[in-house]
Short mmCIF file of C-alpha atoms in Angstrom, two decimals:
data_model
loop_
_atom_site.label_atom_id
_atom_site.label_comp_id
_atom_site.label_asym_id
_atom_site.label_seq_id
_atom_site.Cartn_x
_atom_site.Cartn_y
_atom_site.Cartn_z
CA MET F 24 -171.10 -22.89 -54.64
CA GLN F 25 -173.91 -23.50 -56.72
CA HIS F 26 -172.76 -21.49 -59.94
CA GLU F 27 -169.38 -23.25 -59.20
CA ARG F 28 -170.98 -26.83 -59.50
CA GLN F 29 -173.10 -25.99 -62.38
CA TRP F 30 -169.38 -24.81 -64.18
CA ILE F 31 -167.98 -27.90 -63.40
CA SER F 32 -170.85 -30.24 -64.72
CA ALA F 33 -171.11 -28.19 -67.95
CA SER F 34 -167.06 -28.32 -68.37
CA VAL F 35 -167.05 -32.22 -67.85
CA ALA F 36 -169.88 -32.31 -70.61
CA ALA F 37 -167.88 -30.34 -72.87
CA VAL F 38 -165.07 -32.25 -72.34
CA ILE F 39 -166.75 -35.69 -73.03
CA VAL F 40 -168.45 -34.29 -76.19
CA THR F 41 -165.54 -32.87 -77.53
CA LEU F 42 -163.14 -35.91 -76.92
CA TRP F 43 -165.61 -37.72 -78.69
CA LEU F 44 -165.82 -35.55 -81.80
CA GLY F 45 -161.96 -35.29 -81.78
CA THR F 46 -161.30 -38.92 -81.30
CA TRP F 47 -163.74 -40.08 -83.70
CA MET F 48 -162.91 -37.55 -86.82
CA LEU F 49 -159.05 -38.52 -85.55
CA LEU F 50 -159.26 -42.19 -85.88
CA LEU F 51 -161.77 -42.56 -88.84
CA ALA F 52 -158.47 -40.45 -90.86
CA THR F 53 -156.26 -43.03 -89.65
CA ASP F 54 -154.44 -45.56 -91.62
CA ILE F 55 -155.06 -48.28 -89.71
CA SER F 56 -152.66 -50.51 -91.82
CA GLN F 57 -149.77 -48.59 -90.04
CA LEU F 58 -151.29 -49.56 -86.31
CA PRO F 59 -150.54 -52.34 -84.75
CA LEU F 60 -153.08 -54.70 -83.27
CA VAL F 61 -152.72 -53.64 -79.80
CA LEU F 62 -152.87 -50.20 -80.70
CA ILE F 63 -156.33 -50.73 -82.76
CA LEU F 64 -157.50 -52.96 -79.89
CA VAL F 65 -156.85 -50.04 -77.46
CA ALA F 66 -158.59 -47.18 -79.41
CA ILE F 67 -161.80 -49.18 -79.32
CA VAL F 68 -161.77 -49.77 -75.97
CA TRP F 69 -161.30 -46.19 -75.73
CA ARG F 70 -163.79 -45.01 -78.29
CA THR F 71 -166.25 -47.40 -76.33
CA PHE F 72 -165.63 -45.84 -73.02
CA ILE F 73 -165.95 -42.23 -74.52
CA GLN F 74 -169.03 -43.51 -76.35
CA THR F 75 -170.39 -44.28 -72.81
CA GLY F 76 -169.66 -40.94 -71.51
CA LEU F 77 -172.11 -39.77 -74.09
CA PHE F 78 -174.90 -41.76 -72.55
CA ILE F 79 -173.64 -40.56 -69.13
CA VAL F 80 -174.14 -36.64 -70.45
CA ALA F 81 -177.80 -37.40 -71.70
CA HIS F 82 -178.28 -39.02 -68.39
CA ASP F 83 -177.10 -36.13 -66.32
CA ALA F 84 -179.08 -33.87 -68.52
CA ILE F 85 -182.11 -35.75 -67.93
CA HIS F 86 -181.72 -35.48 -64.20
CA GLY F 87 -181.02 -31.68 -64.70
CA SER F 88 -177.45 -31.79 -62.90
CA ILE F 89 -175.78 -30.49 -66.08
CA VAL F 90 -177.10 -26.78 -65.24
CA PRO F 91 -179.58 -26.75 -62.72
CA GLY F 92 -182.67 -24.91 -62.86
CA ALA F 93 -181.93 -24.66 -66.52
CA HIS F 94 -184.23 -27.40 -68.32
CA ARG F 95 -184.22 -26.38 -72.16
CA LEU F 96 -180.53 -26.32 -71.73
CA ASN F 97 -179.98 -29.47 -70.33
CA ARG F 98 -182.47 -30.85 -72.50
CA ALA F 99 -180.41 -29.37 -75.65
CA ILE F 100 -177.25 -30.69 -74.30
CA GLY F 101 -178.91 -33.99 -73.47
CA GLN F 102 -180.36 -34.05 -76.98
CA LEU F 103 -176.89 -33.59 -78.69
CA ALA F 104 -175.58 -36.37 -76.61
CA LEU F 105 -177.68 -38.70 -77.71
CA THR F 106 -177.61 -37.78 -81.67
CA LEU F 107 -173.95 -38.19 -81.17
CA TYR F 108 -174.45 -41.72 -79.30
CA ALA F 109 -176.88 -43.26 -81.73
CA LEU F 110 -179.47 -40.80 -83.21
CA LEU F 111 -181.72 -41.20 -80.05
CA PRO F 112 -184.53 -39.23 -79.03
CA TYR F 113 -184.34 -37.42 -75.99
CA GLU F 114 -187.96 -36.89 -74.86
CA LYS F 115 -188.33 -40.88 -74.78
CA LEU F 116 -185.31 -41.43 -72.92
CA ALA F 117 -185.99 -38.97 -70.27
CA PHE F 118 -189.61 -40.46 -69.99
CA HIS F 119 -188.12 -44.36 -69.76
CA HIS F 120 -185.48 -43.00 -67.10
CA THR F 121 -188.04 -41.06 -65.17
CA GLN F 122 -190.03 -44.34 -65.02
CA HIS F 123 -187.66 -46.27 -64.14
CA HIS F 124 -186.73 -44.35 -61.05
CA LEU F 125 -190.14 -44.20 -59.97
CA GLN F 126 -190.44 -48.25 -60.09
CA PRO F 127 -187.00 -49.40 -59.98
CA ALA F 128 -186.87 -53.11 -61.21
CA ARG F 129 -190.39 -53.49 -60.91
CA SER F 130 -193.34 -54.43 -63.68
CA GLY F 131 -193.59 -50.68 -64.62
CA ASP F 132 -189.88 -50.29 -64.79
CA PRO F 133 -189.05 -50.41 -68.76
CA ASP F 134 -185.56 -51.26 -67.80
CA PHE F 135 -186.49 -54.24 -65.91
CA HIS F 136 -186.60 -57.86 -67.05
CA ASP F 137 -189.32 -59.63 -64.80
CA GLY F 138 -188.11 -63.12 -65.93
CA VAL F 139 -188.02 -65.51 -63.01
CA HIS F 140 -185.03 -66.86 -64.46
CA ASN F 141 -183.28 -63.36 -64.40
CA SER F 142 -181.26 -64.19 -67.70
CA ILE F 143 -179.00 -61.79 -68.69
CA PHE F 144 -179.29 -62.20 -72.34
CA ALA F 145 -183.35 -61.94 -72.26
CA TRP F 146 -182.96 -58.95 -70.18
CA TYR F 147 -180.49 -57.11 -72.43
CA ARG F 148 -182.88 -57.90 -75.38
CA LYS F 149 -185.74 -56.35 -73.17
CA PHE F 150 -183.61 -53.51 -72.49
CA MET F 151 -182.47 -52.80 -76.33
CA THR F 152 -186.18 -53.24 -77.56
CA GLU F 153 -187.37 -50.63 -74.97
CA TYR F 154 -185.09 -48.01 -76.62
CA LEU F 155 -184.94 -49.22 -80.00
CA ASP F 156 -188.74 -49.80 -81.23
CA ARG F 157 -189.77 -50.06 -84.35
CA ARG F 158 -189.90 -46.51 -85.42
CA GLN F 159 -186.40 -46.08 -83.70
CA GLN F 160 -184.96 -49.15 -85.70
CA VAL F 161 -186.19 -47.80 -88.91
CA VAL F 162 -184.60 -43.91 -88.03
CA LEU F 163 -181.44 -45.81 -86.51
CA PHE F 164 -180.91 -47.98 -89.69
CA PHE F 165 -181.44 -45.25 -92.14
CA GLY F 166 -179.55 -42.37 -90.27
CA MET F 167 -176.60 -44.49 -89.62
CA LYS F 168 -176.68 -45.72 -93.06
CA ALA F 169 -176.93 -42.30 -94.28
CA ILE F 170 -173.96 -41.04 -92.36
CA PHE F 171 -172.05 -43.94 -93.50
CA PHE F 172 -172.25 -44.00 -96.88
CA THR F 173 -171.58 -39.84 -96.59
CA LEU F 174 -168.62 -40.32 -94.73
CA PHE F 175 -167.25 -43.36 -97.16
CA LEU F 176 -168.16 -41.65 -100.59
CA GLY F 177 -167.62 -38.10 -100.10
CA PHE F 178 -164.89 -38.09 -97.54
CA HIS F 179 -163.37 -41.08 -98.33
CA VAL F 180 -163.29 -42.44 -94.95
CA HIS F 181 -162.36 -46.36 -95.24
CA ILE F 182 -164.85 -49.25 -94.33
CA PRO F 183 -163.14 -50.68 -91.58
CA ASN F 184 -162.19 -47.39 -89.66
CA LEU F 185 -166.04 -46.59 -89.99
CA PHE F 186 -166.74 -50.67 -88.46
CA LEU F 187 -163.96 -50.58 -85.83
CA PHE F 188 -163.82 -47.21 -84.40
CA TRP F 189 -167.79 -45.84 -84.67
CA VAL F 190 -170.07 -48.68 -85.17
CA LEU F 191 -168.62 -51.20 -82.74
CA PRO F 192 -168.00 -48.95 -80.27
CA ILE F 193 -171.95 -47.99 -80.14
CA VAL F 194 -172.53 -51.87 -79.73
CA PHE F 195 -169.87 -52.41 -76.74
CA SER F 196 -171.17 -49.06 -75.22
CA SER F 197 -174.79 -50.36 -75.19
CA MET F 198 -173.28 -54.04 -73.38
CA GLN F 199 -171.14 -51.58 -70.84
CA LEU F 200 -174.16 -49.67 -69.99
CA PHE F 201 -176.97 -52.80 -69.50
CA LEU F 202 -174.32 -54.64 -67.39
CA PHE F 203 -173.09 -51.97 -65.03
CA GLY F 204 -175.96 -49.49 -65.22
CA THR F 205 -179.03 -51.92 -65.19
CA TYR F 206 -178.43 -55.71 -64.60
CA LEU F 207 -175.67 -55.92 -62.11
CA PRO F 208 -177.10 -53.07 -59.77
CA HIS F 209 -181.30 -54.46 -60.09
CA ARG F 210 -180.77 -58.08 -60.64
CA VAL F 211 -182.79 -59.86 -58.03
CA PRO F 212 -180.66 -61.38 -55.48
CA ASP F 213 -180.25 -64.83 -54.63
CA GLY F 214 -182.54 -66.49 -56.95
CA SER F 215 -185.57 -64.43 -55.23
CA THR F 216 -188.22 -63.58 -57.94
CA GLU F 217 -189.20 -60.25 -56.08
CA TRP F 218 -187.87 -57.57 -54.05
CA ASN F 219 -189.65 -57.15 -50.50
CA ASP F 220 -187.10 -55.10 -48.37
CA PRO F 221 -188.68 -52.08 -47.28
CA HIS F 222 -185.45 -50.75 -46.38
CA ASN F 223 -184.69 -50.54 -49.99
CA PRO F 224 -187.15 -49.00 -52.06
CA HIS F 225 -184.56 -48.54 -54.97
CA HIS F 226 -184.29 -52.37 -55.51
CA ALA F 227 -180.68 -51.69 -56.29
CA THR F 228 -177.15 -52.36 -54.77
CA SER F 229 -174.01 -50.86 -55.25
CA ARG F 230 -170.52 -52.23 -56.00
CA ASN F 231 -167.63 -51.77 -53.42
CA HIS F 232 -165.13 -51.12 -56.29
CA PRO F 233 -162.41 -48.41 -55.58
CA PRO F 234 -163.31 -44.99 -57.06
CA MET F 235 -161.25 -45.72 -60.20
CA LEU F 236 -162.16 -48.74 -61.10
CA SER F 237 -165.68 -47.71 -60.50
CA PHE F 238 -164.91 -44.62 -63.07
CA LEU F 239 -163.51 -46.90 -65.53
CA THR F 240 -166.10 -49.74 -65.49
CA CYS F 241 -169.07 -47.13 -66.43
CA TYR F 242 -168.59 -43.59 -64.68
CA HIS F 243 -169.49 -44.55 -61.37
CA PHE F 244 -172.79 -46.03 -61.91
CA GLY F 245 -171.91 -49.26 -60.20
CA TYR F 246 -172.52 -46.75 -57.36
CA HIS F 247 -176.00 -47.51 -58.16
CA TRP F 248 -178.14 -47.32 -54.98
CA GLU F 249 -176.50 -43.62 -54.37
CA HIS F 250 -177.61 -42.61 -57.55
CA HIS F 251 -181.35 -43.75 -57.05
CA GLU F 252 -181.12 -42.02 -53.49
CA TYR F 253 -179.16 -38.89 -54.82
CA PRO F 254 -180.86 -38.53 -58.38
CA PHE F 255 -179.74 -34.99 -58.70
CA LEU F 256 -175.78 -35.75 -58.49
CA PRO F 257 -173.53 -35.69 -61.41
CA TRP F 258 -171.83 -38.78 -62.26
CA TYR F 259 -168.28 -37.50 -60.99
CA ARG F 260 -169.80 -36.90 -57.04
CA LEU F 261 -171.37 -40.46 -56.76
CA PRO F 262 -167.52 -41.60 -55.38
CA ALA F 263 -168.33 -38.95 -52.04
CA ALA F 264 -171.90 -40.28 -51.98
CA ARG F 265 -170.82 -43.69 -51.77
CA GLN F 266 -167.98 -43.08 -48.93
CA GLN F 267 -170.55 -41.47 -46.84
CA THR F 268 -172.61 -44.54 -47.25
CA LEU F 269 -170.13 -46.68 -46.32
CA GLN F 270 -168.98 -44.52 -43.21
CA ARG F 271 -172.49 -44.72 -41.89
CA SER F 272 -173.63 -48.25 -42.69
CA GLY F 273 -169.96 -50.01 -42.47
CA ILE F 274 -168.42 -51.69 -45.67
CA ASN F 275 -170.60 -54.82 -46.94
CA THR F 276 -173.21 -53.45 -44.26
CA GLY F 277 -176.71 -52.24 -44.76
CA SER F 278 -179.65 -53.05 -46.94
CA GLY F 279 -179.15 -52.74 -50.59
CA HIS F 280 -175.31 -52.64 -51.01
CA SER F 281 -173.20 -55.28 -51.75
#
């Protein structure tokens, strides 16, 4: 069973990376002047979704759930996914995410904004600056610029294609990850300024979305309490964990669920 799970998780990660690379190359080579606007919009949404998938692959690698017990292999897969995502460093993200799980929605959590107004905009700005410090901003700016102009000048990729199918999906994906993976699950409920519920040490809630909608919103990260309770589970097994939670507590009942 353990070998079967390793095979499934590694295969799922490979599919996501392959889809990202394949659609990226295909859409960069597409003559968008021949496409109706609706197809361009669909392509942007798809690229955003699969862009987010890269981050999910890296996230599962951090938790060691892609190839359980193989730290170096998980790290290599995670670094590949983050490099494709936005030239992000694996070790820094792994450290921050570990802190997030140790101190969720508290002052030591790099993903949490402790402002009393729970502002989504201030929180998103803090979320981004935690992962894009000055050094990483420089790496991202010059790295993306070098890739951008190499593709434009060396491979004659049109600038609108680069912007629509590469740059925009990175921005939209960061918003998707923040909204469904951080803000909605960890925002302080009912205007309170802190969480004191001893039955919810994760300071997290889960959405009651059906599995398909949960998948489309952010690879089941809306089942966020379950992720914190069972961090070793790969993303595609979170719906089963959510169903077990609901069977134990009943829909809309129990601490930490909504």
